[in-house]
Coordinates of C-alpha atoms and ligand atoms in Angstrom, one line a residue:
M1 CA 11.3 -13.8 -11.9
D2 CA 14.2 -12.0 -10.2
K3 CA 16.6 -12.4 -13.2
Y4 CA 14.3 -10.4 -15.6
Q5 CA 14.5 -6.7 -16.5
L6 CA 12.0 -4.1 -15.3
D7 CA 10.0 -4.2 -18.5
T8 CA 9.4 -7.9 -18.3
L9 CA 8.6 -7.8 -14.6
A10 CA 6.1 -5.0 -15.2
V11 CA 3.9 -7.3 -17.4
R12 CA 4.6 -10.7 -15.9
A13 CA 5.7 -10.7 -12.3
G14 CA 3.3 -12.2 -9.8
I15 CA 1.0 -14.1 -12.1
E16 CA -0.4 -17.3 -10.7
R17 CA -2.9 -18.8 -13.0
S18 CA -6.1 -20.5 -11.9
Q19 CA -7.3 -23.9 -13.1
F20 CA -8.7 -22.1 -16.2
G21 CA -5.4 -21.0 -17.4
E22 CA -6.5 -17.4 -18.0
H23 CA -3.9 -15.3 -19.8
S24 CA -4.7 -11.9 -18.3
E25 CA -4.6 -11.6 -14.5
A26 CA -7.9 -12.8 -12.9
L27 CA -10.0 -10.5 -10.8
Y28 CA -11.1 -12.3 -7.6
L29 CA -14.2 -10.3 -6.4
T30 CA -15.0 -12.3 -3.3
S31 CA -14.9 -11.4 0.3
S32 CA -14.1 -14.8 1.6
F33 CA -12.7 -18.2 0.5
V34 CA -14.2 -21.6 1.0
F35 CA -12.4 -24.5 2.6
K36 CA -12.7 -28.2 1.8
S37 CA -13.1 -29.2 5.4
A38 CA -13.0 -28.1 9.0
A39 CA -9.5 -29.3 9.2
Q40 CA -8.4 -27.2 6.2
A41 CA -10.1 -24.1 7.7
A42 CA -8.1 -24.7 10.9
E43 CA -4.8 -25.2 9.0
R44 CA -5.4 -21.9 7.0
F45 CA -6.2 -19.9 10.1
A46 CA -3.2 -21.3 11.9
E47 CA -1.1 -20.3 8.9
R48 CA 0.2 -23.8 8.6
E49 CA -1.3 -24.0 5.1
K50 CA -0.8 -21.2 2.5
G51 CA -3.9 -19.8 0.8
P52 CA -6.5 -17.1 1.0
I53 CA -8.9 -16.8 3.9
Y54 CA -10.7 -13.4 3.7
S55 CA -10.1 -10.4 1.4
R56 CA -9.3 -8.0 4.3
F57 CA -5.8 -9.6 4.3
T58 CA -5.5 -12.3 1.6
N59 CA -6.9 -11.8 -1.9
P60 CA -5.1 -13.4 -4.9
T61 CA -5.6 -10.3 -7.1
V62 CA -4.1 -8.0 -4.5
N63 CA -1.3 -10.5 -4.0
V64 CA -0.4 -10.3 -7.7
F65 CA -0.2 -6.5 -7.5
E66 CA 2.0 -6.8 -4.4
Q67 CA 4.4 -9.2 -6.0
R68 CA 4.6 -7.2 -9.2
L69 CA 5.3 -3.9 -7.4
A70 CA 7.8 -5.6 -5.1
A71 CA 9.6 -6.9 -8.2
L72 CA 9.8 -3.5 -9.7
E73 CA 11.1 -1.8 -6.6
G74 CA 13.5 -4.6 -5.8
A75 CA 11.7 -5.2 -2.4
E76 CA 11.4 -8.5 -0.6
C77 CA 7.9 -7.6 0.7
C78 CA 5.0 -5.4 -0.4
I79 CA 1.8 -4.7 1.5
A80 CA -0.9 -3.1 -0.6
T81 CA -3.2 -0.5 1.1
A82 CA -6.5 1.3 0.3
S83 CA -4.7 4.6 -0.6
G84 CA -1.3 6.3 -0.3
M85 CA -2.4 7.8 3.1
A86 CA -3.4 4.3 4.3
A87 CA 0.1 3.2 3.4
I88 CA 1.7 5.9 5.6
L89 CA -0.9 5.1 8.3
A90 CA -0.2 1.3 8.2
M91 CA 3.6 1.9 8.2
T92 CA 3.5 4.2 11.2
M93 CA 0.9 2.3 13.2
G94 CA 2.7 -1.0 12.4
L95 CA 6.2 0.0 13.2
L96 CA 6.1 2.8 15.8
K97 CA 4.6 3.4 19.2
G98 CA 3.8 6.3 21.5
G99 CA 7.0 7.9 22.8
D100 CA 8.9 7.3 19.6
H101 CA 10.2 10.3 17.6
V102 CA 10.0 10.8 13.8
I103 CA 11.9 13.2 11.6
V104 CA 9.8 14.3 8.6
S105 CA 10.7 16.5 5.6
Q106 CA 8.7 19.7 5.8
S107 CA 8.1 19.4 2.0
V108 CA 6.0 16.2 2.2
F109 CA 2.4 15.9 0.9
G110 CA -0.1 18.1 2.8
S111 CA -2.1 15.2 4.2
T112 CA 1.1 13.5 5.4
I113 CA 1.9 16.6 7.5
Q114 CA -1.6 16.6 8.9
L115 CA -1.3 12.9 9.8
F116 CA 1.8 13.4 11.8
V117 CA 0.8 16.8 13.3
N118 CA -2.9 16.1 14.1
I119 CA -3.4 12.3 14.3
F120 CA -0.2 10.5 15.5
K121 CA 0.5 13.3 18.0
K122 CA -2.7 12.2 19.8
F123 CA -1.1 8.8 20.4
G124 CA 2.2 10.3 21.8
L125 CA 4.3 10.1 18.6
E126 CA 6.6 13.1 18.4
S127 CA 7.6 14.6 15.0
T128 CA 10.2 17.1 14.0
F129 CA 9.9 18.8 10.6
V130 CA 13.2 19.7 8.8
S131 CA 14.2 21.0 5.4
A132 CA 14.1 18.4 2.6
T133 CA 17.4 19.6 1.2
D134 CA 19.6 20.4 4.2
V135 CA 21.2 17.1 5.2
S136 CA 22.8 18.6 8.4
A137 CA 19.3 19.6 9.7
W138 CA 18.3 15.9 9.6
Q139 CA 21.4 15.0 11.6
K140 CA 20.7 17.8 14.2
A141 CA 17.1 16.6 14.6
V142 CA 18.1 13.1 15.7
K143 CA 17.2 12.2 19.3
P144 CA 17.8 9.0 21.4
N145 CA 14.2 7.9 20.6
T146 CA 14.2 8.7 16.9
K147 CA 12.9 5.6 15.1
L148 CA 11.9 6.8 11.6
L149 CA 13.0 9.4 9.1
F150 CA 10.4 10.2 6.3
L151 CA 10.9 12.1 3.1
E152 CA 9.5 12.5 -0.4
T153 CA 11.7 13.3 -3.4
P154 CA 11.1 15.1 -5.6
S155 CA 8.8 17.1 -3.4
N156 CA 5.4 18.5 -4.3
P157 CA 5.1 21.1 -5.7
L158 CA 8.6 22.6 -5.8
T159 CA 10.4 19.4 -6.9
E160 CA 13.1 19.8 -4.1
I161 CA 15.5 16.8 -4.1
S162 CA 16.5 15.0 -0.9
D163 CA 19.8 13.1 -0.8
I164 CA 18.5 9.6 -0.1
A165 CA 21.9 8.0 0.5
A166 CA 23.1 10.7 2.9
I167 CA 19.8 10.7 4.9
A168 CA 19.8 6.9 5.0
A169 CA 23.3 7.0 6.5
I170 CA 22.0 9.4 9.2
A171 CA 19.0 7.1 9.9
H172 CA 21.2 4.0 10.2
K173 CA 23.7 5.6 12.5
A174 CA 20.9 6.5 14.8
G175 CA 19.4 3.0 14.7
A176 CA 16.3 4.3 12.8
L177 CA 14.7 3.5 9.5
L178 CA 14.4 5.7 6.4
A179 CA 11.1 5.7 4.5
V180 CA 10.8 7.3 1.1
D181 CA 7.6 8.3 -0.6
N182 CA 8.5 7.3 -4.2
C183 CA 5.2 8.7 -5.7
F184 CA 6.7 11.2 -8.2
C185 CA 9.4 8.9 -9.6
T186 CA 8.1 5.4 -9.2
P187 CA 10.7 2.5 -9.6
V188 CA 11.0 3.5 -13.3
L189 CA 13.0 6.6 -12.4
Q190 CA 14.2 6.0 -8.9
K191 CA 14.9 3.0 -6.6
P192 CA 15.1 4.3 -3.0
L193 CA 16.0 0.8 -1.6
E194 CA 19.1 0.6 -3.8
L195 CA 20.1 4.0 -2.4
G196 CA 19.9 2.8 1.2
A197 CA 16.2 3.5 2.2
D198 CA 14.6 0.8 4.3
I199 CA 10.9 1.5 3.3
V200 CA 9.2 2.7 0.1
I201 CA 5.8 4.3 0.3
H202 CA 3.5 4.6 -2.8
S203 CA 0.3 6.4 -3.6
A204 CA -0.7 4.0 -6.4
T205 CA -3.5 6.5 -7.2
K206 CA -0.9 8.5 -9.1
Y207 CA 1.5 7.1 -11.7
L208 CA 1.0 3.4 -10.9
D209 CA -2.6 3.5 -12.0
G210 CA -1.6 6.3 -14.2
Q211 CA -5.1 6.9 -15.7
G212 CA -6.8 8.7 -12.8
R213 CA -9.2 5.9 -12.0
V214 CA -8.8 4.4 -8.5
L215 CA -7.1 4.9 -5.2
G216 CA -4.5 2.6 -3.9
G217 CA -1.2 2.5 -2.0
A218 CA 1.7 0.3 -0.8
V219 CA 4.4 -0.2 1.8
L220 CA 7.5 -2.0 0.6
G221 CA 10.8 -3.1 2.2
R222 CA 12.7 -6.0 3.7
R223 CA 10.4 -8.8 5.0
D224 CA 11.9 -8.6 8.5
V225 CA 11.4 -4.9 8.7
I226 CA 7.8 -4.5 7.5
H227 CA 6.0 -7.8 7.3
A228 CA 5.0 -8.5 11.0
G229 CA 4.2 -4.9 11.9
V230 CA 2.6 -3.5 8.7
F231 CA 0.8 -6.7 7.6
G232 CA -0.3 -7.3 11.2
F233 CA -1.8 -3.8 11.3
L234 CA -3.5 -4.1 8.0
R235 CA -4.9 -7.6 8.8
T236 CA -6.5 -6.3 12.0
A237 CA -7.3 -2.7 11.0
G238 CA -8.6 -3.2 7.5
V239 CA -6.9 -0.4 5.5
T240 CA -7.0 -2.9 2.6
L241 CA -6.7 -2.4 -1.1
S242 CA -9.8 -3.7 -2.8
A243 CA -9.4 -6.5 -5.4
F244 CA -10.9 -4.4 -8.1
N245 CA -8.6 -1.5 -7.5
A246 CA -5.6 -3.9 -7.3
W247 CA -6.6 -5.3 -10.7
V248 CA -6.9 -1.8 -12.3
I249 CA -3.5 -0.7 -10.9
L250 CA -1.9 -4.0 -11.9
K251 CA -2.8 -3.3 -15.5
G252 CA -1.5 0.2 -15.0
L253 CA 1.9 -1.2 -14.0
E254 CA 2.3 -2.8 -17.4
T255 CA 2.6 0.5 -19.2
L256 CA 4.3 2.4 -16.3
R257 CA 7.7 2.7 -17.9
I258 CA 6.4 3.8 -21.3
R259 CA 4.1 6.4 -19.8
L260 CA 6.6 7.8 -17.3
E261 CA 9.4 8.1 -19.8
A262 CA 7.1 9.9 -22.3
Q263 CA 5.7 12.2 -19.6
S264 CA 9.1 13.0 -18.3
A265 CA 10.4 13.8 -21.8
S266 CA 7.5 16.1 -22.4
A267 CA 7.9 17.7 -19.0
L268 CA 11.6 18.5 -19.8
E269 CA 10.6 20.1 -23.1
L270 CA 7.8 22.1 -21.4
A271 CA 10.1 23.3 -18.6
R272 CA 12.7 24.5 -21.2
W273 CA 9.9 26.3 -23.1
L274 CA 8.5 27.9 -19.9
E275 CA 11.9 29.2 -19.0
K276 CA 11.8 31.3 -22.2
Q277 CA 8.3 32.8 -21.7
T278 CA 8.1 36.4 -20.6
G279 CA 5.2 35.8 -18.2
I280 CA 7.4 33.5 -16.0
E281 CA 9.6 34.4 -13.1
R282 CA 11.0 31.0 -12.3
V283 CA 10.7 27.3 -13.3
Y284 CA 11.2 24.4 -10.9
Y285 CA 12.1 21.2 -12.7
P286 CA 14.9 18.8 -11.6
G287 CA 15.9 18.1 -15.2
L288 CA 16.9 21.7 -15.8
P289 CA 20.5 22.8 -15.1
S290 CA 18.9 25.9 -13.3
H291 CA 17.5 23.6 -10.6
P292 CA 19.5 23.9 -7.4
Q293 CA 19.8 20.1 -7.0
H294 CA 20.1 19.2 -10.6
A295 CA 23.3 17.2 -10.2
L296 CA 21.9 15.2 -7.3
A297 CA 18.6 14.6 -9.1
M298 CA 20.5 13.3 -12.2
Q299 CA 22.5 11.0 -9.9
Q300 CA 19.6 9.4 -8.1
Q301 CA 16.9 9.6 -10.8
K302 CA 16.9 8.5 -14.4
S303 CA 15.2 11.7 -15.5
G304 CA 13.4 14.7 -14.1
G305 CA 9.9 13.2 -13.9
G306 CA 6.5 14.5 -15.1
I307 CA 5.9 17.4 -12.7
V308 CA 6.8 21.0 -13.5
A309 CA 6.2 24.0 -11.3
F310 CA 6.6 27.7 -12.1
D311 CA 6.1 31.1 -10.7
V312 CA 4.2 33.4 -13.0
K313 CA 4.3 37.2 -12.8
G314 CA 1.4 39.0 -11.1
G315 CA 1.0 36.7 -8.1
K316 CA -2.3 35.0 -7.5
D317 CA -4.2 37.1 -10.2
G318 CA -1.5 36.2 -12.7
A319 CA -1.6 32.5 -11.8
W320 CA -5.4 32.3 -11.9
K321 CA -5.4 34.0 -15.3
V322 CA -3.2 31.2 -16.7
V323 CA -5.4 28.6 -15.1
D324 CA -8.7 30.2 -16.3
N325 CA -7.4 30.6 -19.8
T326 CA -6.7 26.9 -20.3
R327 CA -9.2 24.9 -22.4
L328 CA -7.4 21.6 -22.5
L329 CA -5.5 21.2 -19.2
S330 CA -7.7 19.8 -16.4
I331 CA -8.0 22.1 -13.4
T332 CA -7.7 19.4 -10.7
A333 CA -5.3 18.6 -7.9
N334 CA -4.6 15.0 -9.0
L335 CA -1.3 14.1 -10.8
G336 CA 0.2 11.2 -12.6
D337 CA -2.7 10.9 -15.1
T338 CA -2.4 10.6 -18.9
K339 CA -4.4 13.8 -18.9
T340 CA -2.3 16.9 -18.0
T341 CA -3.5 18.7 -14.9
I342 CA -2.9 22.2 -13.6
T343 CA -3.1 23.3 -9.9
H344 CA -2.7 26.6 -8.0
P345 CA -1.2 25.2 -4.8
A346 CA -1.5 28.4 -2.7
T347 CA -5.4 28.3 -2.9
T348 CA -5.9 24.5 -3.2
T349 CA -3.5 21.8 -1.9
H350 CA -1.7 24.3 0.4
G351 CA -4.6 26.7 0.9
R352 CA -5.3 25.6 4.5
I353 CA -1.9 26.3 6.0
T354 CA -1.1 29.8 7.2
P355 CA 0.4 32.4 4.8
E356 CA 3.6 32.3 6.9
A357 CA 3.8 28.5 6.7
R358 CA 3.2 28.8 3.0
A359 CA 6.0 31.4 2.6
A360 CA 8.4 29.3 4.7
A361 CA 7.6 26.3 2.4
G362 CA 8.5 28.5 -0.7
I363 CA 4.9 28.3 -2.1
R364 CA 4.4 31.7 -3.6
D365 CA 1.1 33.2 -4.7
G366 CA 2.1 33.0 -8.4
L367 CA 3.1 29.3 -8.3
L368 CA 1.5 26.8 -10.6
R369 CA 2.0 23.1 -10.8
V370 CA 1.6 21.2 -14.0
A371 CA 1.5 17.3 -14.0
V372 CA 2.3 16.5 -17.6
G373 CA 0.2 13.8 -19.3
L374 CA 0.4 12.2 -22.7
E375 CA -1.2 14.9 -25.0
A376 CA 0.8 16.5 -27.8
L377 CA 3.3 18.9 -26.3
E378 CA 2.4 21.6 -28.9
D379 CA -1.2 21.6 -27.6
L380 CA -0.1 22.0 -24.0
K381 CA 2.1 24.9 -24.9
T382 CA -0.7 26.6 -26.8
D383 CA -3.0 26.1 -23.9
L384 CA -0.5 27.7 -21.4
A385 CA 0.6 30.4 -23.8
R386 CA -2.9 31.9 -23.9
G387 CA -2.9 32.8 -20.2
L388 CA 0.8 33.6 -20.0
S389 CA 0.6 36.2 -22.8
Ligands
PLP1 C1 -1.4 11.8 -3.4 C2 -0.2 11.5 -2.6 C3 -0.2 10.8 -1.4 C4 -1.5 10.3 -0.8 O1 -2.0 9.3 -1.6 P1 -3.6 9.0 -1.7 O2 -3.6 7.8 -2.6 O3 -4.3 10.2 -2.3 O4 -4.1 8.7 -0.3 C5 0.9 10.6 -0.7 N1 2.1 11.1 -1.1 C6 2.2 11.8 -2.2 C7 3.5 12.3 -2.7 C8 1.1 12.1 -3.0 O5 1.2 12.8 -4.1

């Protein structure tokens, strides 16, 4: 399938039809698989014969999802996981050990920070948090035991852009790996592996499903880098993607490019419109020339993506007024859905960190994040204008 374009891969990669010749991908809801004989069972378990054994680590529907996402990202290998957090867990547990050091962007997803600070630390993994945008800070944080650099670009909610190629060079000089959480862009807008990253992480819960239905995740990269460690961890520890969720997300991938391009185009228009509204102090969107890393964003992404953040006048009260005056937008922390969502980060996703940490992260009390869906743009503007005025 390698010779085909992204649109073709998105609907056809990974299909392996059963004896019934079904056209749509089959959903294999079964925990285990039956062998013809004791000898065949032994061959399968010894990995001398290919084929499914048990759905904790070998399910044909999950495999189709893995192959399709691998084709879209240009990765040799993809390991599907139960959620985005399970993907980061499987990557770290599979590839690192106590005594290793990790450099993490301070602008990554909140639960990712908690995972490094509260969970991995208990097992002796040391983490240093640095600015997403200051390349020299990554270089300065390198230690002899640094094994992994981890970032997310654009970041949530401020859409900061990290220079993937420059940070990959720092990682490789240090003999470490670079992992990029490609949740916001997906392979439709950004291909971290082509820019030098070694590992791509996905929360399939977001744009890959794209319709807010199920949780899922994935770890992708070169086979020699991730297969033994990450698949080995998943096989034993069971952070497995369910076949049903794999099937739902697989169908989501078929429309990923069309959805993301439409959402990104709407987000750009909305960001331009927001910049002109009187109730707004600042708009954060990589597709706007006013964004501090606009040039870098346009170099490594095809467009700005579907997430727009903005500071409204009046701090928390002003922001809540906008949220509470919406009738259409969904007040929920999820993103990447066909339905537009609105979030007040300071009191929700970033509500549990200290006010000082929030201020250091640039999350102001008046900040709102909108994840643009597929509704008519005029309706979204009307819904936001009510509170802004
Ligand atoms: C949501 C999210 C995650 C976690 O994914 P889950 O599927 O919710 O576990 C990780 N990274 C980013 C950037 C996210 O937005």
